[in-house]
Amino acid sequence: MKRLLPLLLIIILGVLTALPWIAGPTLVQFAINALMLATLAQGWNIIGGFAGYASFGNSIFFGLGSYGVAIAMVQWNLPFGVGLVIGVVFSVLFALAMGVPVLRLRGHYFAIATLALSQVMSAIFSNLDIAGRNIGLVLPLLRSDTLFYELSLGLLVIATLTVFWLSRSRFGFGLIAIRENEDAAQSMGVNTTRYKVLAFTLAGIFSSLAGGIHAYWITFIDPNSAFDLSLNVKMIIMAVFGGPGSVLGPVIGAALLSAISELLSSTLSSVASLFFGVVIVIAVILMPKGLTDCWLRFPVTGWRYFIHNIRQHRL
Amino acid sequence: MSTPILSLKNISKRFGGLLAVNGVNIDIMPGETVGLIGPNGAGKTTLVSLISGTLTPTTGEIVFQGHNITALPAFERARLGIGRTFQIMKPFPGLTVLDNVAVGALYGTTTTNKALSQARDEAMEWLRRMDLHSKAQQRAEELGGPDRKRLELAKAMAMKPTLLLLDEVMAGLNLVEIDEVIEAIKVVRETGISILVIEHMMKVIQSLSDRLLVLHHGQQIMAGTPQDVLNDPRVIEAYLGKRRV
């Protein structure tokens, strides 16, 4: 199994790369969205899954990336690529400036602070002339779903490779130590402040790039859609569903949940989100540590795995 | 006379109106095991936190191997070679026993990049010496009392420290388990590092320390060999009067 996994991944990647030429436009558009969510979930995985800081501020980076591209292209007539770079620079500066004070907070306090920050950013951008205030910005139209698809896929691959490196590096191990016990990590020589800020920055870079690509694809952004909190909730749910702190978990989680959500909304339409909620509640109860943990442990423990988890919840 | 590895110079720590540590001077020599005793609330754990860097002193100076470390954060002190265990155990609960110790090998006094596999090899070596290697793949949260203590020791030792601070390692153990952990600490002591042992149990402190310090109300009231200290009337009055068995 271990030997087959890389081969399997390469085959899947090959099929995914060829998808725009074999699938219809609806599927490709669905896939672009799913790839974006997977990249966001993977970015959240770095700060939330590895370092254990439940960030509600990752949608800020998504917004900064979106506005980076939009402002560069609309206001300054710069190419798309330069816009992406501007978005990333903004995000890195933001992560460094806000990460240092905010990452001093732990647990719920960190979550609340990042939540508040994303509302603040939305308010700021609704008052910036250069960002089109409340009305937002309309980007030049580029009708090439194939390009957006391949860009999104490429970004997800880079994000996943980064997390793969993280999972076997000294840096990643330090982040896990912070998640497991920050005081102990600190007293064993881990520069916790620096590590947390770096993880936050790294997560921010991927979210920002995803936001930039998304803005150009959708061709319209406003403060509400760019700093959309429900997007942040989605990436958390997907990462946690798949398995926080694992390499492929967030990607699988994003793919599965995107598909389930799409199927439900096409078959059940109005009550789809209700059923989506039920799916997530059941998933959290039956496998609180995500799909990857279930995948690894189910063959060993069998159905007892689920019974054990239900007991843990004292249901 | 060699120079001390650690010198506390007139260290005080104030928490609001409480002077938890009051003008303490301690020198620890290379290779020496020093015991620190004192009644509850004497300031022992505060002193450990001041040395490891979790707290910074209100006044005074801490010199470690010639460096003034008074203002350094905890992680930099760990890099210089100060390892500690916590009175309230702080393992990495979700990681395997092996990976818990590997964190020490990966960080600690190592500041350059090191491969995970090498860190795990070094960690395994300490697990063997602490007689924990058969449980290497268990999660740390699954370990019981004495094993947790041994894990703390292995984690701290994998950092390759030159000074180890042991903060009430024996808390919560029964007499048989205490003997096991004393043997484990003796293994640690044989590596030749300096150790500061903080302990309530007389048996432990007597069997381990070369020299004893007594802390009472934040002040050092006595220092000397275990026999001298434990027979001193001031110590008996402050501490042992109620506890001597």
PDB file of N, CA and C in Angstrom, chain A residues 22-93:
ATOM      1  N   ILE A  22     -11.138  16.488 -21.182  1.00  0.00           N
ATOM      2  CA  ILE A  22     -12.021  15.319 -21.230  1.00  0.00           C
ATOM      3  C   ILE A  22     -13.378  15.568 -20.589  1.00  0.00           C
ATOM      4  N   ALA A  23     -13.491  16.628 -19.771  1.00  0.00           N
ATOM      5  CA  ALA A  23     -14.763  16.858 -19.078  1.00  0.00           C
ATOM      6  C   ALA A  23     -15.465  18.092 -19.628  1.00  0.00           C
ATOM      7  N   GLY A  24     -16.747  18.175 -19.333  1.00  0.00           N
ATOM      8  CA  GLY A  24     -17.533  19.312 -19.788  1.00  0.00           C
ATOM      9  C   GLY A  24     -17.267  20.557 -18.948  1.00  0.00           C
ATOM     10  N   PRO A  25     -17.726  21.719 -19.420  1.00  0.00           N
ATOM     11  CA  PRO A  25     -17.452  22.988 -18.741  1.00  0.00           C
ATOM     12  C   PRO A  25     -18.029  23.055 -17.327  1.00  0.00           C
ATOM     13  N   THR A  26     -19.169  22.417 -17.079  1.00  0.00           N
ATOM     14  CA  THR A  26     -19.764  22.474 -15.731  1.00  0.00           C
ATOM     15  C   THR A  26     -18.840  21.805 -14.719  1.00  0.00           C
ATOM     16  N   LEU A  27     -18.341  20.625 -15.125  1.00  0.00           N
ATOM     17  CA  LEU A  27     -17.474  19.890 -14.222  1.00  0.00           C
ATOM     18  C   LEU A  27     -16.184  20.666 -13.969  1.00  0.00           C
ATOM     19  N   VAL A  28     -15.653  21.303 -15.017  1.00  0.00           N
ATOM     20  CA  VAL A  28     -14.409  22.050 -14.858  1.00  0.00           C
ATOM     21  C   VAL A  28     -14.618  23.214 -13.890  1.00  0.00           C
ATOM     22  N   GLN A  29     -15.761  23.890 -14.037  1.00  0.00           N
ATOM     23  CA  GLN A  29     -16.030  25.007 -13.128  1.00  0.00           C
ATOM     24  C   GLN A  29     -16.193  24.535 -11.688  1.00  0.00           C
ATOM     25  N   PHE A  30     -16.872  23.400 -11.531  1.00  0.00           N
ATOM     26  CA  PHE A  30     -16.975  22.815 -10.200  1.00  0.00           C
ATOM     27  C   PHE A  30     -15.585  22.492  -9.661  1.00  0.00           C
ATOM     28  N   ALA A  31     -14.718  21.953 -10.548  1.00  0.00           N
ATOM     29  CA  ALA A  31     -13.380  21.539 -10.124  1.00  0.00           C
ATOM     30  C   ALA A  31     -12.521  22.742  -9.740  1.00  0.00           C
ATOM     31  N   ILE A  32     -12.656  23.861 -10.465  1.00  0.00           N
ATOM     32  CA  ILE A  32     -11.874  25.052 -10.121  1.00  0.00           C
ATOM     33  C   ILE A  32     -12.208  25.483  -8.694  1.00  0.00           C
ATOM     34  N   ASN A  33     -13.503  25.491  -8.406  1.00  0.00           N
ATOM     35  CA  ASN A  33     -13.950  25.869  -7.074  1.00  0.00           C
ATOM     36  C   ASN A  33     -13.439  24.899  -6.008  1.00  0.00           C
ATOM     37  N   ALA A  34     -13.526  23.612  -6.320  1.00  0.00           N
ATOM     38  CA  ALA A  34     -13.073  22.601  -5.360  1.00  0.00           C
ATOM     39  C   ALA A  34     -11.571  22.701  -5.130  1.00  0.00           C
ATOM     40  N   LEU A  35     -10.821  22.949  -6.205  1.00  0.00           N
ATOM     41  CA  LEU A  35      -9.364  23.085  -6.073  1.00  0.00           C
ATOM     42  C   LEU A  35      -9.016  24.280  -5.208  1.00  0.00           C
ATOM     43  N   MET A  36      -9.756  25.380  -5.409  1.00  0.00           N
ATOM     44  CA  MET A  36      -9.512  26.577  -4.605  1.00  0.00           C
ATOM     45  C   MET A  36      -9.757  26.275  -3.118  1.00  0.00           C
ATOM     46  N   LEU A  37     -10.899  25.611  -2.844  1.00  0.00           N
ATOM     47  CA  LEU A  37     -11.217  25.280  -1.455  1.00  0.00           C
ATOM     48  C   LEU A  37     -10.161  24.343  -0.860  1.00  0.00           C
ATOM     49  N   ALA A  38      -9.672  23.409  -1.683  1.00  0.00           N
ATOM     50  CA  ALA A  38      -8.657  22.480  -1.204  1.00  0.00           C
ATOM     51  C   ALA A  38      -7.369  23.232  -0.852  1.00  0.00           C
ATOM     52  N   THR A  39      -7.001  24.216  -1.697  1.00  0.00           N
ATOM     53  CA  THR A  39      -5.802  25.006  -1.419  1.00  0.00           C
ATOM     54  C   THR A  39      -5.982  25.788  -0.114  1.00  0.00           C
ATOM     55  N   LEU A  40      -7.179  26.367   0.057  1.00  0.00           N
ATOM     56  CA  LEU A  40      -7.447  27.115   1.287  1.00  0.00           C
ATOM     57  C   LEU A  40      -7.403  26.199   2.510  1.00  0.00           C
ATOM     58  N   ALA A  41      -7.999  25.000   2.360  1.00  0.00           N
ATOM     59  CA  ALA A  41      -7.986  24.051   3.472  1.00  0.00           C
ATOM     60  C   ALA A  41      -6.551  23.629   3.793  1.00  0.00           C
ATOM     61  N   GLN A  42      -5.761  23.447   2.740  1.00  0.00           N
ATOM     62  CA  GLN A  42      -4.367  23.057   2.940  1.00  0.00           C
ATOM     63  C   GLN A  42      -3.587  24.183   3.629  1.00  0.00           C
ATOM     64  N   GLY A  43      -3.872  25.433   3.246  1.00  0.00           N
ATOM     65  CA  GLY A  43      -3.227  26.580   3.900  1.00  0.00           C
ATOM     66  C   GLY A  43      -3.619  26.649   5.365  1.00  0.00           C
ATOM     67  N   TRP A  44      -4.907  26.426   5.638  1.00  0.00           N
ATOM     68  CA  TRP A  44      -5.370  26.449   7.035  1.00  0.00           C
ATOM     69  C   TRP A  44      -4.707  25.333   7.824  1.00  0.00           C
ATOM     70  N   ASN A  45      -4.468  24.213   7.145  1.00  0.00           N
ATOM     71  CA  ASN A  45      -3.836  23.059   7.779  1.00  0.00           C
ATOM     72  C   ASN A  45      -2.483  23.425   8.400  1.00  0.00           C
ATOM     73  N   ILE A  46      -1.756  24.349   7.758  1.00  0.00           N
ATOM     74  CA  ILE A  46      -0.424  24.709   8.258  1.00  0.00           C
ATOM     75  C   ILE A  46      -0.526  25.381   9.623  1.00  0.00           C
ATOM     76  N   ILE A  47      -1.425  26.370   9.732  1.00  0.00           N
ATOM     77  CA  ILE A  47      -1.535  27.094  11.001  1.00  0.00           C
ATOM     78  C   ILE A  47      -2.487  26.373  11.955  1.00  0.00           C
ATOM     79  N   GLY A  48      -3.586  25.811  11.431  1.00  0.00           N
ATOM     80  CA  GLY A  48      -4.577  25.180  12.300  1.00  0.00           C
ATOM     81  C   GLY A  48      -4.257  23.721  12.599  1.00  0.00           C
ATOM     82  N   GLY A  49      -3.847  22.985  11.584  1.00  0.00           N
ATOM     83  CA  GLY A  49      -3.610  21.560  11.755  1.00  0.00           C
ATOM     84  C   GLY A  49      -2.261  21.258  12.371  1.00  0.00           C
ATOM     85  N   PHE A  50      -1.217  21.940  11.909  1.00  0.00           N
ATOM     86  CA  PHE A  50       0.124  21.679  12.432  1.00  0.00           C
ATOM     87  C   PHE A  50       0.369  22.448  13.721  1.00  0.00           C
ATOM     88  N   ALA A  51       0.261  23.791  13.669  1.00  0.00           N
ATOM     89  CA  ALA A  51       0.573  24.584  14.857  1.00  0.00           C
ATOM     90  C   ALA A  51      -0.568  24.589  15.869  1.00  0.00           C
ATOM     91  N   GLY A  52      -1.770  24.134  15.440  1.00  0.00           N
ATOM     92  CA  GLY A  52      -2.877  24.043  16.381  1.00  0.00           C
ATOM     93  C   GLY A  52      -3.548  25.363  16.706  1.00  0.00           C
ATOM     94  N   TYR A  53      -3.353  26.364  15.874  1.00  0.00           N
ATOM     95  CA  TYR A  53      -4.005  27.650  16.101  1.00  0.00           C
ATOM     96  C   TYR A  53      -5.205  27.782  15.161  1.00  0.00           C
ATOM     97  N   ALA A  54      -6.412  27.705  15.723  1.00  0.00           N
ATOM     98  CA  ALA A  54      -7.629  27.734  14.908  1.00  0.00           C
ATOM     99  C   ALA A  54      -7.855  29.140  14.376  1.00  0.00           C
ATOM    100  N   SER A  55      -7.317  29.393  13.191  1.00  0.00           N
ATOM    101  CA  SER A  55      -7.364  30.740  12.631  1.00  0.00           C
ATOM    102  C   SER A  55      -8.667  30.994  11.889  1.00  0.00           C
ATOM    103  N   PHE A  56      -9.311  32.100  12.231  1.00  0.00           N
ATOM    104  CA  PHE A  56     -10.447  32.579  11.450  1.00  0.00           C
ATOM    105  C   PHE A  56     -10.006  33.766  10.603  1.00  0.00           C
ATOM    106  N   GLY A  57      -8.679  33.928  10.495  1.00  0.00           N
ATOM    107  CA  GLY A  57      -8.156  35.066   9.759  1.00  0.00           C
ATOM    108  C   GLY A  57      -7.624  34.693   8.388  1.00  0.00           C
ATOM    109  N   ASN A  58      -7.775  33.416   7.995  1.00  0.00           N
ATOM    110  CA  ASN A  58      -7.228  33.032   6.694  1.00  0.00           C
ATOM    111  C   ASN A  58      -8.010  33.647   5.542  1.00  0.00           C
ATOM    112  N   SER A  59      -9.302  33.962   5.779  1.00  0.00           N
ATOM    113  CA  SER A  59     -10.058  34.607   4.709  1.00  0.00           C
ATOM    114  C   SER A  59      -9.558  36.035   4.478  1.00  0.00           C
ATOM    115  N   ILE A  60      -8.858  36.618   5.470  1.00  0.00           N
ATOM    116  CA  ILE A  60      -8.244  37.932   5.260  1.00  0.00           C
ATOM    117  C   ILE A  60      -7.215  37.844   4.140  1.00  0.00           C
ATOM    118  N   PHE A  61      -6.406  36.787   4.200  1.00  0.00           N
ATOM    119  CA  PHE A  61      -5.373  36.623   3.170  1.00  0.00           C
ATOM    120  C   PHE A  61      -6.007  36.394   1.801  1.00  0.00           C
ATOM    121  N   PHE A  62      -7.094  35.627   1.814  1.00  0.00           N
ATOM    122  CA  PHE A  62      -7.830  35.400   0.569  1.00  0.00           C
ATOM    123  C   PHE A  62      -8.282  36.750  -0.002  1.00  0.00           C
ATOM    124  N   GLY A  63      -8.817  37.609   0.875  1.00  0.00           N
ATOM    125  CA  GLY A  63      -9.275  38.929   0.448  1.00  0.00           C
ATOM    126  C   GLY A  63      -8.132  39.804  -0.030  1.00  0.00           C
ATOM    127  N   LEU A  64      -7.028  39.774   0.701  1.00  0.00           N
ATOM    128  CA  LEU A  64      -5.883  40.592   0.302  1.00  0.00           C
ATOM    129  C   LEU A  64      -5.368  40.159  -1.067  1.00  0.00           C
ATOM    130  N   GLY A  65      -5.328  38.845  -1.288  1.00  0.00           N
ATOM    131  CA  GLY A  65      -4.896  38.335  -2.585  1.00  0.00           C
ATOM    132  C   GLY A  65      -5.844  38.756  -3.697  1.00  0.00           C
ATOM    133  N   SER A  66      -7.151  38.683  -3.404  1.00  0.00           N
ATOM    134  CA  SER A  66      -8.150  39.101  -4.396  1.00  0.00           C
ATOM    135  C   SER A  66      -7.965  40.572  -4.745  1.00  0.00           C
ATOM    136  N   TYR A  67      -7.854  41.395  -3.694  1.00  0.00           N
ATOM    137  CA  TYR A  67      -7.718  42.829  -3.944  1.00  0.00           C
ATOM    138  C   TYR A  67      -6.368  43.177  -4.577  1.00  0.00           C
ATOM    139  N   GLY A  68      -5.335  42.418  -4.238  1.00  0.00           N
ATOM    140  CA  GLY A  68      -4.030  42.644  -4.863  1.00  0.00           C
ATOM    141  C   GLY A  68      -4.156  42.548  -6.378  1.00  0.00           C
ATOM    142  N   VAL A  69      -4.783  41.462  -6.834  1.00  0.00           N
ATOM    143  CA  VAL A  69      -4.958  41.250  -8.279  1.00  0.00           C
ATOM    144  C   VAL A  69      -5.906  42.304  -8.863  1.00  0.00           C
ATOM    145  N   ALA A  70      -7.030  42.544  -8.170  1.00  0.00           N
ATOM    146  CA  ALA A  70      -8.027  43.473  -8.706  1.00  0.00           C
ATOM    147  C   ALA A  70      -7.467  44.886  -8.833  1.00  0.00           C
ATOM    148  N   ILE A  71      -6.823  45.368  -7.770  1.00  0.00           N
ATOM    149  CA  ILE A  71      -6.293  46.738  -7.803  1.00  0.00           C
ATOM    150  C   ILE A  71      -5.195  46.856  -8.856  1.00  0.00           C
ATOM    151  N   ALA A  72      -4.313  45.849  -8.900  1.00  0.00           N
ATOM    152  CA  ALA A  72      -3.217  45.900  -9.865  1.00  0.00           C
ATOM    153  C   ALA A  72      -3.750  45.941 -11.302  1.00  0.00           C
ATOM    154  N   MET A  73      -4.745  45.119 -11.575  1.00  0.00           N
ATOM    155  CA  MET A  73      -5.225  45.017 -12.956  1.00  0.00           C
ATOM    156  C   MET A  73      -6.149  46.175 -13.335  1.00  0.00           C
ATOM    157  N   VAL A  74      -7.045  46.544 -12.405  1.00  0.00           N
ATOM    158  CA  VAL A  74      -8.035  47.574 -12.742  1.00  0.00           C
ATOM    159  C   VAL A  74      -7.452  48.977 -12.602  1.00  0.00           C
ATOM    160  N   GLN A  75      -6.824  49.247 -11.479  1.00  0.00           N
ATOM    161  CA  GLN A  75      -6.376  50.616 -11.212  1.00  0.00           C
ATOM    162  C   GLN A  75      -5.023  50.933 -11.842  1.00  0.00           C
ATOM    163  N   TRP A  76      -4.150  49.944 -11.889  1.00  0.00           N
ATOM    164  CA  TRP A  76      -2.782  50.229 -12.346  1.00  0.00           C
ATOM    165  C   TRP A  76      -2.449  49.588 -13.687  1.00  0.00           C
ATOM    166  N   ASN A  77      -3.392  48.888 -14.280  1.00  0.00           N
ATOM    167  CA  ASN A  77      -3.172  48.231 -15.560  1.00  0.00           C
ATOM    168  C   ASN A  77      -1.949  47.315 -15.599  1.00  0.00           C
ATOM    169  N   LEU A  78      -1.716  46.659 -14.497  1.00  0.00           N
ATOM    170  CA  LEU A  78      -0.581  45.730 -14.441  1.00  0.00           C
ATOM    171  C   LEU A  78      -1.047  44.332 -14.818  1.00  0.00           C
ATOM    172  N   PRO A  79      -0.111  43.476 -15.257  1.00  0.00           N
ATOM    173  CA  PRO A  79      -0.526  42.099 -15.589  1.00  0.00           C
ATOM    174  C   PRO A  79      -0.946  41.310 -14.348  1.00  0.00           C
ATOM    175  N   PHE A  80      -1.693  40.238 -14.603  1.00  0.00           N
ATOM    176  CA  PHE A  80      -2.222  39.361 -13.561  1.00  0.00           C
ATOM    177  C   PHE A  80      -1.133  38.866 -12.607  1.00  0.00           C
ATOM    178  N   GLY A  81      -0.011  38.414 -13.195  1.00  0.00           N
ATOM    179  CA  GLY A  81       1.089  37.866 -12.390  1.00  0.00           C
ATOM    180  C   GLY A  81       1.601  38.866 -11.366  1.00  0.00           C
ATOM    181  N   VAL A  82       1.732  40.119 -11.788  1.00  0.00           N
ATOM    182  CA  VAL A  82       2.211  41.155 -10.867  1.00  0.00           C
ATOM    183  C   VAL A  82       1.186  41.352  -9.739  1.00  0.00           C
ATOM    184  N   GLY A  83      -0.097  41.281 -10.116  1.00  0.00           N
ATOM    185  CA  GLY A  83      -1.160  41.399  -9.118  1.00  0.00           C
ATOM    186  C   GLY A  83      -1.051  40.318  -8.051  1.00  0.00           C
ATOM    187  N   LEU A  84      -0.769  39.088  -8.488  1.00  0.00           N
ATOM    188  CA  LEU A  84      -0.600  37.986  -7.528  1.00  0.00           C
ATOM    189  C   LEU A  84       0.526  38.288  -6.550  1.00  0.00           C
ATOM    190  N   VAL A  85       1.642  38.813  -7.117  1.00  0.00           N
ATOM    191  CA  VAL A  85       2.799  39.121  -6.272  1.00  0.00           C
ATOM    192  C   VAL A  85       2.425  40.215  -5.268  1.00  0.00           C
ATOM    193  N   ILE A  86       1.706  41.235  -5.735  1.00  0.00           N
ATOM    194  CA  ILE A  86       1.301  42.319  -4.836  1.00  0.00           C
ATOM    195  C   ILE A  86       0.433  41.766  -3.704  1.00  0.00           C
ATOM    196  N   GLY A  87      -0.507  40.892  -4.071  1.00  0.00           N
ATOM    197  CA  GLY A  87      -1.366  40.267  -3.059  1.00  0.00           C
ATOM    198  C   GLY A  87      -0.558  39.503  -2.030  1.00  0.00           C
ATOM    199  N   VAL A  88       0.442  38.748  -2.515  1.00  0.00           N
ATOM    200  CA  VAL A  88       1.275  37.964  -1.597  1.00  0.00           C
ATOM    201  C   VAL A  88       2.067  38.897  -0.684  1.00  0.00           C
ATOM    202  N   VAL A  89       2.608  39.978  -1.258  1.00  0.00           N
ATOM    203  CA  VAL A  89       3.389  40.918  -0.437  1.00  0.00           C
ATOM    204  C   VAL A  89       2.512  41.513   0.667  1.00  0.00           C
ATOM    205  N   PHE A  90       1.297  41.937   0.299  1.00  0.00           N
ATOM    206  CA  PHE A  90       0.362  42.445   1.305  1.00  0.00           C
ATOM    207  C   PHE A  90       0.124  41.413   2.402  1.00  0.00           C
ATOM    208  N   SER A  91      -0.116  40.180   1.973  1.00  0.00           N
ATOM    209  CA  SER A  91      -0.443  39.124   2.934  1.00  0.00           C
ATOM    210  C   SER A  91       0.715  38.844   3.878  1.00  0.00           C
ATOM    211  N   VAL A  92       1.930  38.817   3.312  1.00  0.00           N
ATOM    212  CA  VAL A  92       3.096  38.548   4.154  1.00  0.00           C
ATOM    213  C   VAL A  92       3.270  39.682   5.165  1.00  0.00           C
ATOM    214  N   LEU A  93       3.138  40.921   4.695  1.00  0.00           N
ATOM    215  CA  LEU A  93       3.271  42.059   5.610  1.00  0.00           C
ATOM    216  C   LEU A  93       2.213  41.984   6.706  1.00  0.00           C
TER     217      LEU A  93
END
